Tab-separated table of C-alpha atoms and ligand atoms in Angstrom:
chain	number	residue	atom	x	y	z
A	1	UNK	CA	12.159	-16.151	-16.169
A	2	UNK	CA	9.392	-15.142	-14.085
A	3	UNK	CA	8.852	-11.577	-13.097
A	4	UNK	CA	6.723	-11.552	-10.195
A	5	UNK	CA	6.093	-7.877	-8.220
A	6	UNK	CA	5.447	-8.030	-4.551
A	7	UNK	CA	7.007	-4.690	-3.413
A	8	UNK	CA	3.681	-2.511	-3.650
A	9	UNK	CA	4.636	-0.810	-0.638
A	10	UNK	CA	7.994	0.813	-1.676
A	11	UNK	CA	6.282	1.575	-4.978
A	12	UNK	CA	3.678	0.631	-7.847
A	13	UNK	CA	3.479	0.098	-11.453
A	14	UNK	CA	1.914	3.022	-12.997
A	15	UNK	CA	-1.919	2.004	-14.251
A	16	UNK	CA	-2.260	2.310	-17.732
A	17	UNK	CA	-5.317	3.981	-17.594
A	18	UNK	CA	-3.268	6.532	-15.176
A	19	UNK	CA	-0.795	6.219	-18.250
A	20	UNK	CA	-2.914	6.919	-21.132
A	21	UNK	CA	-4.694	10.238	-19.123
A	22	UNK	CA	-0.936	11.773	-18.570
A	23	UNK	CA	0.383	10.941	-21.876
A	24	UNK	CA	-1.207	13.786	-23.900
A	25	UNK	CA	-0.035	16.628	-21.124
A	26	UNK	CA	3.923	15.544	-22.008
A	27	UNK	CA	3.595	16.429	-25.761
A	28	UNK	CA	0.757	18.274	-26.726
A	29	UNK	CA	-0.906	19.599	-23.600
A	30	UNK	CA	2.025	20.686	-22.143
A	31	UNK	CA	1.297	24.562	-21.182
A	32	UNK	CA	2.098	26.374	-18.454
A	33	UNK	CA	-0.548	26.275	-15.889
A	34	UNK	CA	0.118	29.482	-14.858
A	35	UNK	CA	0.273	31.182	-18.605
A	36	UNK	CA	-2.584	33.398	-19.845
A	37	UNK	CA	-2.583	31.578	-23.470
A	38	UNK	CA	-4.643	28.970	-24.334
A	39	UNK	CA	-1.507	26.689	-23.743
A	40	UNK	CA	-1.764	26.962	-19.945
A	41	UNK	CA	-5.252	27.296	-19.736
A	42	UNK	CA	-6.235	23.480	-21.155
A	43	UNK	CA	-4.057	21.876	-18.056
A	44	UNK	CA	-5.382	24.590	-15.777
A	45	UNK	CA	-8.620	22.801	-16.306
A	46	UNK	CA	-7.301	19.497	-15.751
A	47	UNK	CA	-5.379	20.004	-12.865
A	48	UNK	CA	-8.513	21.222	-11.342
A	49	UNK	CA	-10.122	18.263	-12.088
A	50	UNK	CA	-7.395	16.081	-10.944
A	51	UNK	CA	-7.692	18.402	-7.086
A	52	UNK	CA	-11.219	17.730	-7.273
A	53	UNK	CA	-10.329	13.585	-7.766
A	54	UNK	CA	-8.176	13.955	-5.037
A	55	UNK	CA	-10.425	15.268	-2.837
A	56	UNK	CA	-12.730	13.302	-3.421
A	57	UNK	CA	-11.034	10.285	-2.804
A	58	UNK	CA	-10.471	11.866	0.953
A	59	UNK	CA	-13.625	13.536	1.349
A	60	UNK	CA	-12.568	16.888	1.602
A	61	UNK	CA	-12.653	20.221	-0.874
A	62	UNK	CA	-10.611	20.495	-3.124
A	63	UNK	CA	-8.641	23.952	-2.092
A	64	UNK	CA	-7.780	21.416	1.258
A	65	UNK	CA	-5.274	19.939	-1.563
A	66	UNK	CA	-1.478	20.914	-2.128
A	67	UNK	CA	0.135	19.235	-4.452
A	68	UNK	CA	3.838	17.958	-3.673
A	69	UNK	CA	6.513	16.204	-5.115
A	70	UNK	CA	6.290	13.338	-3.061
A	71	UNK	CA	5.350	12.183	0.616
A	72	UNK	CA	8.694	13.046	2.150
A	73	UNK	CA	8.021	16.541	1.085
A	74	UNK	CA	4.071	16.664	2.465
A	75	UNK	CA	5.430	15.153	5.166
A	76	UNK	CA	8.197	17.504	5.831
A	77	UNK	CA	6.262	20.429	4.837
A	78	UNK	CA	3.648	19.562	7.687
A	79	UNK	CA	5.609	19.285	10.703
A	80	UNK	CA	7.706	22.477	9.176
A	81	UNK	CA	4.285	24.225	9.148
A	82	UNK	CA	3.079	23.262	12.445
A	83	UNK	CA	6.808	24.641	14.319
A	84	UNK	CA	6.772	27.479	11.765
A	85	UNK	CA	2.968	28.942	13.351
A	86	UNK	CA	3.552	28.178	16.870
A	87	UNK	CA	6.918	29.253	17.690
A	88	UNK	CA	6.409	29.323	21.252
A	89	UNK	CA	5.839	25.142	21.157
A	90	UNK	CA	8.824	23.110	21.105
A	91	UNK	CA	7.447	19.688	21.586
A	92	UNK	CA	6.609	17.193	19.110
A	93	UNK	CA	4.734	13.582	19.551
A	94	UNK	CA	5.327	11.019	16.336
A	95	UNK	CA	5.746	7.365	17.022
A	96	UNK	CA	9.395	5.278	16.667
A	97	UNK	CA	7.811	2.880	13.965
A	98	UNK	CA	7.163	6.052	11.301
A	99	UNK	CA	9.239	5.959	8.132
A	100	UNK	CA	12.167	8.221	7.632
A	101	UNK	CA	10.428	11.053	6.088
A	102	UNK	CA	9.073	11.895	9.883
A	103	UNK	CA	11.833	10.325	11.769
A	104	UNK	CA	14.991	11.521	10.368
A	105	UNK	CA	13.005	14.976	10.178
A	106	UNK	CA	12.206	14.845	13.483
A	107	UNK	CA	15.768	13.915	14.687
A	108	UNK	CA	16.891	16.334	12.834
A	109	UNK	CA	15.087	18.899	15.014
A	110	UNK	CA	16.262	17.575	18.018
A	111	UNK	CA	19.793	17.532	17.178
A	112	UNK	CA	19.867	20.702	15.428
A	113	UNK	CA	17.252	23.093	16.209
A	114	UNK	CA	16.995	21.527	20.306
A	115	UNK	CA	12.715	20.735	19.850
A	116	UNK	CA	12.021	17.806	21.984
A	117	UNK	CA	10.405	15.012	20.213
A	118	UNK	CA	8.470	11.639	22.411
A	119	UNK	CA	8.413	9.109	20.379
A	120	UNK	CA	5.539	6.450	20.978
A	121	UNK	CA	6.542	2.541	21.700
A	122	UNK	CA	4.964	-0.380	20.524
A	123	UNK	CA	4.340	-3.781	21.700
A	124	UNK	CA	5.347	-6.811	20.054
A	125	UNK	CA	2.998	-6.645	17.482
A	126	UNK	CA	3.456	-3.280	16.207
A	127	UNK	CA	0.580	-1.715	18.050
A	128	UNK	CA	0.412	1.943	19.738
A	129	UNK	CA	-0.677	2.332	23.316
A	130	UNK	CA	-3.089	4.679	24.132
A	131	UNK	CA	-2.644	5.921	27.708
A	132	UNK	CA	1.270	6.481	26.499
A	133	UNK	CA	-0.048	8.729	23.891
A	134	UNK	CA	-2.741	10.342	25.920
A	135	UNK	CA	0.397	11.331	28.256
A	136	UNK	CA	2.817	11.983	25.689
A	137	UNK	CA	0.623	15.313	24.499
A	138	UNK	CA	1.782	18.822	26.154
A	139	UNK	CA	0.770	22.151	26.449
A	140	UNK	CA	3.728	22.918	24.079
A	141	UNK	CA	3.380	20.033	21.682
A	142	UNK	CA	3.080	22.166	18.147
A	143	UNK	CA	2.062	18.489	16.406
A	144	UNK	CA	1.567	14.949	16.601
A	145	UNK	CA	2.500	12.843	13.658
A	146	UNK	CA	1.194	9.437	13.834
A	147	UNK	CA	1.348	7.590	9.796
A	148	UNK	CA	-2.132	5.647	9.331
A	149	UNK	CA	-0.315	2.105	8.026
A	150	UNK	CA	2.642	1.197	8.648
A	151	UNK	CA	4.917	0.508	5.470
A	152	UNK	CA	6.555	-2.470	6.720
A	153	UNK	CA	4.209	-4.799	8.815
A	154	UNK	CA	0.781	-2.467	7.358
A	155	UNK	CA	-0.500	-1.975	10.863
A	156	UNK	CA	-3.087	0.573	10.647
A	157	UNK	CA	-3.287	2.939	13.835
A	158	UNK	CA	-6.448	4.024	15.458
A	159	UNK	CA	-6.024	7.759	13.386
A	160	UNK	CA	-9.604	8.712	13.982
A	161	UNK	CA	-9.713	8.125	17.659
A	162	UNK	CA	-6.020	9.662	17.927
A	163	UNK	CA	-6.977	12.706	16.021
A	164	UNK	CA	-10.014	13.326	18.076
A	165	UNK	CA	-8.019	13.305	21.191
A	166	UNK	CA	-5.221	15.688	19.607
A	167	UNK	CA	-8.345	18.013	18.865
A	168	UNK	CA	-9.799	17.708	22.226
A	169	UNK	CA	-6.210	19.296	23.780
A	170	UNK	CA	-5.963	21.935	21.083
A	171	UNK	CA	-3.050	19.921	19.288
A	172	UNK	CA	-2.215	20.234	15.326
A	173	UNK	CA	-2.804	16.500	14.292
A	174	UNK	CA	-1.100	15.230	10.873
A	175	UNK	CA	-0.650	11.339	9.503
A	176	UNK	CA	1.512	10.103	7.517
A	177	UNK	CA	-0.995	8.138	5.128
A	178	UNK	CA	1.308	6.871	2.281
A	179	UNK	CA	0.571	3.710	2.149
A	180	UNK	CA	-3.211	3.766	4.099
A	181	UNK	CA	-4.625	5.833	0.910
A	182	UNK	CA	-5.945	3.661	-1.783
A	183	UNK	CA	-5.671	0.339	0.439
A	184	UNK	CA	-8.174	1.775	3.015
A	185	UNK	CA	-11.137	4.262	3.418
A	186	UNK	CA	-10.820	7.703	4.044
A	187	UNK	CA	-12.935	9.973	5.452
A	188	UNK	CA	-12.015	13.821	6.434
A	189	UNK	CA	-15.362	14.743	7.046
A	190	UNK	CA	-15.596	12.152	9.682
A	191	UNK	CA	-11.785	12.527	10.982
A	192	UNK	CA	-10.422	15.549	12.513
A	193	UNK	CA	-7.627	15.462	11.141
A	194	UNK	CA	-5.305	18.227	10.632
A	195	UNK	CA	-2.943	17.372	7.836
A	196	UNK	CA	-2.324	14.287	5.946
A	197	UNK	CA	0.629	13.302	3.433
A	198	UNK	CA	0.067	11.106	0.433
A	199	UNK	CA	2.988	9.960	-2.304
A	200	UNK	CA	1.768	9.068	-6.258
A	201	UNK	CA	4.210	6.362	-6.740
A	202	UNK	CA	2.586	4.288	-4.116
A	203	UNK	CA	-1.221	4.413	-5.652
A	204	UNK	CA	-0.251	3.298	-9.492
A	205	UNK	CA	0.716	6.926	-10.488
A	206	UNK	CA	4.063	7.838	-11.110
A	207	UNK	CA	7.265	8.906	-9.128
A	208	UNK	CA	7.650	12.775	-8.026
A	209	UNK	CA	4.269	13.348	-7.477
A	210	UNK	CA	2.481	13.874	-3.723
A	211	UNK	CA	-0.200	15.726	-2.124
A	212	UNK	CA	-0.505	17.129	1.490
A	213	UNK	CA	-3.957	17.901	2.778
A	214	UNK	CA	-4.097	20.846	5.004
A	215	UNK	CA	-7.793	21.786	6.847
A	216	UNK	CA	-9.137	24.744	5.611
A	217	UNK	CA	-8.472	27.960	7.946
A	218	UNK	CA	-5.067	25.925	9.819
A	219	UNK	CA	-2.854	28.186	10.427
A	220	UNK	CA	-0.161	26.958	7.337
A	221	UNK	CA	3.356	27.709	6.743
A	222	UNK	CA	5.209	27.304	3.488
A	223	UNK	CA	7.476	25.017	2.793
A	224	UNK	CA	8.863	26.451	-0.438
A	225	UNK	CA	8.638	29.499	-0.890
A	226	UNK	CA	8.994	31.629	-4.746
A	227	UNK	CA	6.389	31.999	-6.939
A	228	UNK	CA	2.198	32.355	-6.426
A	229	UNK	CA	1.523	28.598	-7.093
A	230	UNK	CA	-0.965	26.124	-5.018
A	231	UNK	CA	-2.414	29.581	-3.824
A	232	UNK	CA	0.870	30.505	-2.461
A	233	UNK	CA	1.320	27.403	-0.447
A	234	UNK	CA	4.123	25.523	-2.149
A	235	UNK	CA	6.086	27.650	-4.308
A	236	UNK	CA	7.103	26.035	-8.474
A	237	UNK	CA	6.007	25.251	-11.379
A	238	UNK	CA	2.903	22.374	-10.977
A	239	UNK	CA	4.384	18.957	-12.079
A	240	UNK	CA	1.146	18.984	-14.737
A	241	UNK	CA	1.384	15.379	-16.188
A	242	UNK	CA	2.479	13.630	-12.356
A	243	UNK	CA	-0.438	15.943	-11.142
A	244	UNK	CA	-3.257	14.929	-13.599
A	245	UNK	CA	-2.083	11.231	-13.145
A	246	UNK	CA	-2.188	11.239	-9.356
A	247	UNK	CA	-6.374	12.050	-10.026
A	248	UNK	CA	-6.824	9.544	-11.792
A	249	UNK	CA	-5.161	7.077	-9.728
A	250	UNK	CA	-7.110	8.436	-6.823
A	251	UNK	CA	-10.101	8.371	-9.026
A	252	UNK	CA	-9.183	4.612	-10.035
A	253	UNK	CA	-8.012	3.630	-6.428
A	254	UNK	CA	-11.408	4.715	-4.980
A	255	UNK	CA	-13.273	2.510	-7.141
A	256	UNK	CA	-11.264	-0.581	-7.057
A	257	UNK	CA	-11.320	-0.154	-2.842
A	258	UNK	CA	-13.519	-3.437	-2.830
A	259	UNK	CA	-10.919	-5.420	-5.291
A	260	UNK	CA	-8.094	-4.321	-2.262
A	261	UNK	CA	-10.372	-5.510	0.689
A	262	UNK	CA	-11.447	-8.795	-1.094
A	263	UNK	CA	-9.181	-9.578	-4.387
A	264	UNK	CA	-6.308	-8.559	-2.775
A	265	UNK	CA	-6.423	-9.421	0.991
A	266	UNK	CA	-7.490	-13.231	-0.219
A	267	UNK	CA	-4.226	-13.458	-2.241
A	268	UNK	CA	-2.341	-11.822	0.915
A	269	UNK	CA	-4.078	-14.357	3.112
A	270	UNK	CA	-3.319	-17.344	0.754
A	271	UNK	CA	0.417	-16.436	0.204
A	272	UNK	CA	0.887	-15.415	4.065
A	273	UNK	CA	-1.001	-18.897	5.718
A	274	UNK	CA	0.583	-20.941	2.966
A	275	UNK	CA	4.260	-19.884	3.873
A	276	UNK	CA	3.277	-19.739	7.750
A	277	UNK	CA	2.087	-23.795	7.412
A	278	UNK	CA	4.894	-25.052	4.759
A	279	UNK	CA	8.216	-23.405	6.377
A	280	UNK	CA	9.361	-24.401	9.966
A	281	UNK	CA	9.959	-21.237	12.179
A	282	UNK	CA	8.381	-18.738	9.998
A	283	UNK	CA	6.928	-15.873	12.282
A	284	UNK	CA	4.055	-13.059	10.791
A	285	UNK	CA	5.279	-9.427	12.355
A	286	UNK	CA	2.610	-7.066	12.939
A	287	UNK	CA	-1.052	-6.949	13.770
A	288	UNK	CA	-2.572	-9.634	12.499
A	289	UNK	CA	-6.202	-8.706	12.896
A	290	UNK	CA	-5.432	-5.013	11.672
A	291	UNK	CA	-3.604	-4.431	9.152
A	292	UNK	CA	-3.348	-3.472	5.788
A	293	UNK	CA	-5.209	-5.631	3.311
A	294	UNK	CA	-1.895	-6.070	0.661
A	295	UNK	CA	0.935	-6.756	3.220
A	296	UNK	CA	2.864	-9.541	4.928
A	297	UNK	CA	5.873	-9.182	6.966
A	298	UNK	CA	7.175	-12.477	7.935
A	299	UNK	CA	10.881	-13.553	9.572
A	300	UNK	CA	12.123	-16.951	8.661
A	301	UNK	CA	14.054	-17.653	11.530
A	302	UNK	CA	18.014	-18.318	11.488
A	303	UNK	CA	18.570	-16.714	7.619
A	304	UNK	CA	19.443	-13.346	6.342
A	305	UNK	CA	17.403	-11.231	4.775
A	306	UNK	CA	19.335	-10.239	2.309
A	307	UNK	CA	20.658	-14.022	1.408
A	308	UNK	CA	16.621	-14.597	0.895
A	309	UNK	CA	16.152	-11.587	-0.956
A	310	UNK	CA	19.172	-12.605	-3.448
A	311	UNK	CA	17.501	-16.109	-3.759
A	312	UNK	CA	13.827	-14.884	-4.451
A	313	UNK	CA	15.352	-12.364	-7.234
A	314	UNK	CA	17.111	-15.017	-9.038
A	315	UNK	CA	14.012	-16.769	-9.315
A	316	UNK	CA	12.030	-13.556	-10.659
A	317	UNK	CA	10.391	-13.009	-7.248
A	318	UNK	CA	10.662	-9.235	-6.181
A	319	UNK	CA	9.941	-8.420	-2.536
A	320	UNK	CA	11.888	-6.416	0.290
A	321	UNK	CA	13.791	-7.021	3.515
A	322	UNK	CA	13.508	-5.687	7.120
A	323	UNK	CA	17.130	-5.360	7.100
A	324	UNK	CA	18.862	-2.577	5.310
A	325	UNK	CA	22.823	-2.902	4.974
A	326	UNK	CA	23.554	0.474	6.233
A	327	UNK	CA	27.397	1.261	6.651
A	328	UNK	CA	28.691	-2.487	6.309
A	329	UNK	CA	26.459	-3.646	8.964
A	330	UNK	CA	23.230	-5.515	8.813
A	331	UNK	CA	21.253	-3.440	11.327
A	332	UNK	CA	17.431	-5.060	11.533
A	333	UNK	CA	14.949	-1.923	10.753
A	334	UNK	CA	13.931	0.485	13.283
A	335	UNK	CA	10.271	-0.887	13.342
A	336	UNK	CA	11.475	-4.506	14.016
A	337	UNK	CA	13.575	-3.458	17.020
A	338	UNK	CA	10.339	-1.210	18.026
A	339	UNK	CA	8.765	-4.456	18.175
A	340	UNK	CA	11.191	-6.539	19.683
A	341	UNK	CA	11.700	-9.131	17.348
A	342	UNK	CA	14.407	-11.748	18.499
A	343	UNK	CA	17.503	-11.287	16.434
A	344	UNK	CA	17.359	-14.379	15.078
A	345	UNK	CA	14.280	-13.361	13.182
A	346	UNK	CA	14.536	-9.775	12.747
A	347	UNK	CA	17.305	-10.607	9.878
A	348	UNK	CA	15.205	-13.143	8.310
A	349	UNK	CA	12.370	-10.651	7.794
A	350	UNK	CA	10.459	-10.202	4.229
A	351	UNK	CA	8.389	-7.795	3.264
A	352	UNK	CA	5.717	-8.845	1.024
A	353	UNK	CA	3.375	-6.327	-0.454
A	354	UNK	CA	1.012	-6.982	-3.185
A	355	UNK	CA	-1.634	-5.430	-5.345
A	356	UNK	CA	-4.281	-5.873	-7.745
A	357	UNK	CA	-1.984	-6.774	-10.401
A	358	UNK	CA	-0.542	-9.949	-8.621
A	359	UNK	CA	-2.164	-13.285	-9.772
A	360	UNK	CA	-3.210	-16.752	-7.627
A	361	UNK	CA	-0.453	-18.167	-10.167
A	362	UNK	CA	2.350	-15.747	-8.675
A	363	UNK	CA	1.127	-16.715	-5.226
A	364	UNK	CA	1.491	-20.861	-6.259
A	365	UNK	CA	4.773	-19.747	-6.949
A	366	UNK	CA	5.917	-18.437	-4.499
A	367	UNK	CA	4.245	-20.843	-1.987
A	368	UNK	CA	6.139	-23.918	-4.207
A	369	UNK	CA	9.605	-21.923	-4.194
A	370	UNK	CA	9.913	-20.847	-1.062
A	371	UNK	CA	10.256	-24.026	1.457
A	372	UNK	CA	13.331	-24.937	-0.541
A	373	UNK	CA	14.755	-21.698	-0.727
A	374	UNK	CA	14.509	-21.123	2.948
A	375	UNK	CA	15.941	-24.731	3.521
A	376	UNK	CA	19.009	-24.294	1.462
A	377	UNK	CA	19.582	-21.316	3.192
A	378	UNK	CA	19.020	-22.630	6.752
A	379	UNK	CA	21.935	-25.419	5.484
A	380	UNK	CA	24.387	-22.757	5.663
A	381	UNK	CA	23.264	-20.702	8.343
A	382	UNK	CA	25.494	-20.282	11.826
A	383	UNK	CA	22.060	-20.041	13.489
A	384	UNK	CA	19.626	-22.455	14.150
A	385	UNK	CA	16.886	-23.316	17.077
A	386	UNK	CA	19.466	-25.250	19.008
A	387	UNK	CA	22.105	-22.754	18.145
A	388	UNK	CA	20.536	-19.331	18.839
A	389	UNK	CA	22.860	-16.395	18.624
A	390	UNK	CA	24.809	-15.107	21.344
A	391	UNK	CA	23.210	-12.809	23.385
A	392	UNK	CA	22.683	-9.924	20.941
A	393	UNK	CA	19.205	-9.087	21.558
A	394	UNK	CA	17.986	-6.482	18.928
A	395	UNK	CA	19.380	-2.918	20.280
A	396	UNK	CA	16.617	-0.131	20.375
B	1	PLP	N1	5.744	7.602	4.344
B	1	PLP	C1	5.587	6.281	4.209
B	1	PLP	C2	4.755	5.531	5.209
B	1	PLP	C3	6.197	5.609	3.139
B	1	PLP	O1	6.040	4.301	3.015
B	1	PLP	C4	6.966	6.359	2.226
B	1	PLP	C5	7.667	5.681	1.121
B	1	PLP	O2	8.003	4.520	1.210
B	1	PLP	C6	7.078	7.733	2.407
B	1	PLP	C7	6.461	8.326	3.482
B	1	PLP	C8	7.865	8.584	1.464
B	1	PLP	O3	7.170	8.748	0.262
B	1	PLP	P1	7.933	9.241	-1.056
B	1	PLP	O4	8.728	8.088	-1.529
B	1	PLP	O5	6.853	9.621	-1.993
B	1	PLP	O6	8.766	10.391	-0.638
């Protein structure tokens, strides 16, 4: 059977280059950075060279870099930070289309520690509006998080014109850039921003590894607090090998930028107008002109998710769903209802997110399998164009 990958965006196959520099840090290599013996000295080295790959990739110095164990921690350790050294501002400004590692956070806060948190709308495609956002800022906002791509349509969000505003009103700015670094370019020198979160697993290094950039003299807080490591800024012993393999995956994704922006996007473009043109009410979500050069979101009106999902995998195609059965119910996902997708589509959604790994072949495929697939489905299907569903319009 086939085995065909197109869930880059909820994580990556590890690069075997990325594989080949960890390997030696597991078994042989596999000091203590923090020990005085030779042992820990060797990775010491390393790691630093890894930080300086890192930074490099974001154009910024390399003591700007904490390493994490993953976004969700960066992320949480950011708006933590930002509360932690301002306790006199309660507010906080994110957006309702960020993933859960802000969002449940940031709920979280309201609920149980009473901050007040505005959380930015979209419009049908996904997009931010500025004059909401310009409004949304306060003299107590203690940070805005606003993520620079969007993990299930890929919009990317104006970050460098958002950040400068934040800066112009005195406002901690931090993105959530998960699944923008490696697919797009980054600049810090040019950006002003304040913090920004990135996760391993999602740039062909492995699982449990993240960074979080923090500007150098902003005021930072702790997350974790124990022992002297990351120059007191996130307490535990380094994850060595998931450390040295997230620079070279930085180092790796920085060079093959151009195969993302051409390679890539053509094979996103081919696989995305192919299924638009061959499958009757098939809808792309998200900004078309802006996104994201790997992804595709599209709803195939009147099936489920899931059903299409099931059908896909038994034919060795891997992708995801904008539906998640939470608690027995198929609820589309938040950034759907943000957009105000018709319920009829919002459970039809797919996710399809590819790399540099994916073939023209794999895209044939999945261009041949799919009509039928979808057709099959639609046969058994309560819903149709002439038989919409009731009036259950997608709750926000
Ligand atoms: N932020 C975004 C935009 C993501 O897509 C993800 C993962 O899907 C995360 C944060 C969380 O990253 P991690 O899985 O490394 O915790």
């Amino acid at each position: 059977m086939k085995n065909i990958y197109m869930d880059n965006n909820a994580t990556t196959q590890v690069d075997p280059a990325v594989f080949d520099e960890m390997k030696p840090y597991f078994t042989e290599l596999y000091g203590n950075p923090s020990s005085m013996h030779r042992f820990g000295g060797q990775v010491g080295v390393q790691m630093k060279e890894a930080r300086q790959r890192v930074a490099d990739t974001l154009n910024c110095e390399p003591d700007e870099i904490i390493f994490t164990s993953c976004g969700s921690e960066s992320d949480n350790t950011a708006i933590r930070s930002a509360l932690n050294a301002q306790p006199k501002k309660r507010h906080i400004v994110t957006t309702r289309v960020e993933h859960p590692a802000i969002l449940s956070f940031c709920k979280f806060l309201e609920k149980k520690e009473g901050y007040e948190v505005t959380y930015l709308s979209t419009d049908t495609s996904g997009r931010l509006d500025m004059e909401e956002y310009k409004n949304a800022i306060r003299e107590d906002t203690a940070i805005i998080s606003i993520m620079w791509a969007n993990n299930e349509t890929g919009n990317i969000y104006p970050i460098h014109e958002m950040a400068k505003i934040a800066k112009e009103r005195n406002v901690i700015f931090h993105t959530d850039a998960v699944q923008a670094v490696g697919k797009i370019a980054i600049d810090l020198k040019e950006t002003p921003i304040d913090m920004l979160s990135l996760s391993g697993h999602k740039l062909h290094a492995p699982k449990g590894v993240g960074a979080l950039y923090v500007r150098k003299r902003l005021p930072f807080r702790p997350f974790l607090i124990g022992g002297h490591q990351e120059r007191s800024r996130r307490a535990g012993t380094e994850n060595t090998t998931g450390i040295i393999a997230l620079g070279k995956a930085c180092q790796l994704a920085h060079d093959n930028m151009e195969i993302e922006n051409t390679e890539v996007k053509a094979l996103r473009d081919k696989l995305e107008n192919g299924l638009l043109a061959t499958i009757p009410d098939a809808i792309l979500n998200g900004d078309k002109d802006n996104r994201l050069p790997n992804t595709s979101n599209i709803s195939f009106g009147y099936v489920e998710g899931e059903a299409i999902l099931l059908m896909m995998d038994q034919l060795g195609i891997c992708a995801s769903s904008g539906s998640a059965c939470t608690s027995g119910s198929l609820e589309p996902s938040h950034v759907l209802r943000s957009m105000d997708v018709p319920f009829t589509f919002a459970h039809g959604s797919i996710r399809f997110s590819l790399s540099r790994y994916n073939t023209e072949e794999e895209v044939d495929f999945v261009l041949e399998s799919m009509p039928k697939l979808i057709e099959n489905l639609r046969k058994l299907s309560p819903f149709s164009a002439e038989k919409e569903a009731p009036d259950c319009a997608v709750k926000k």
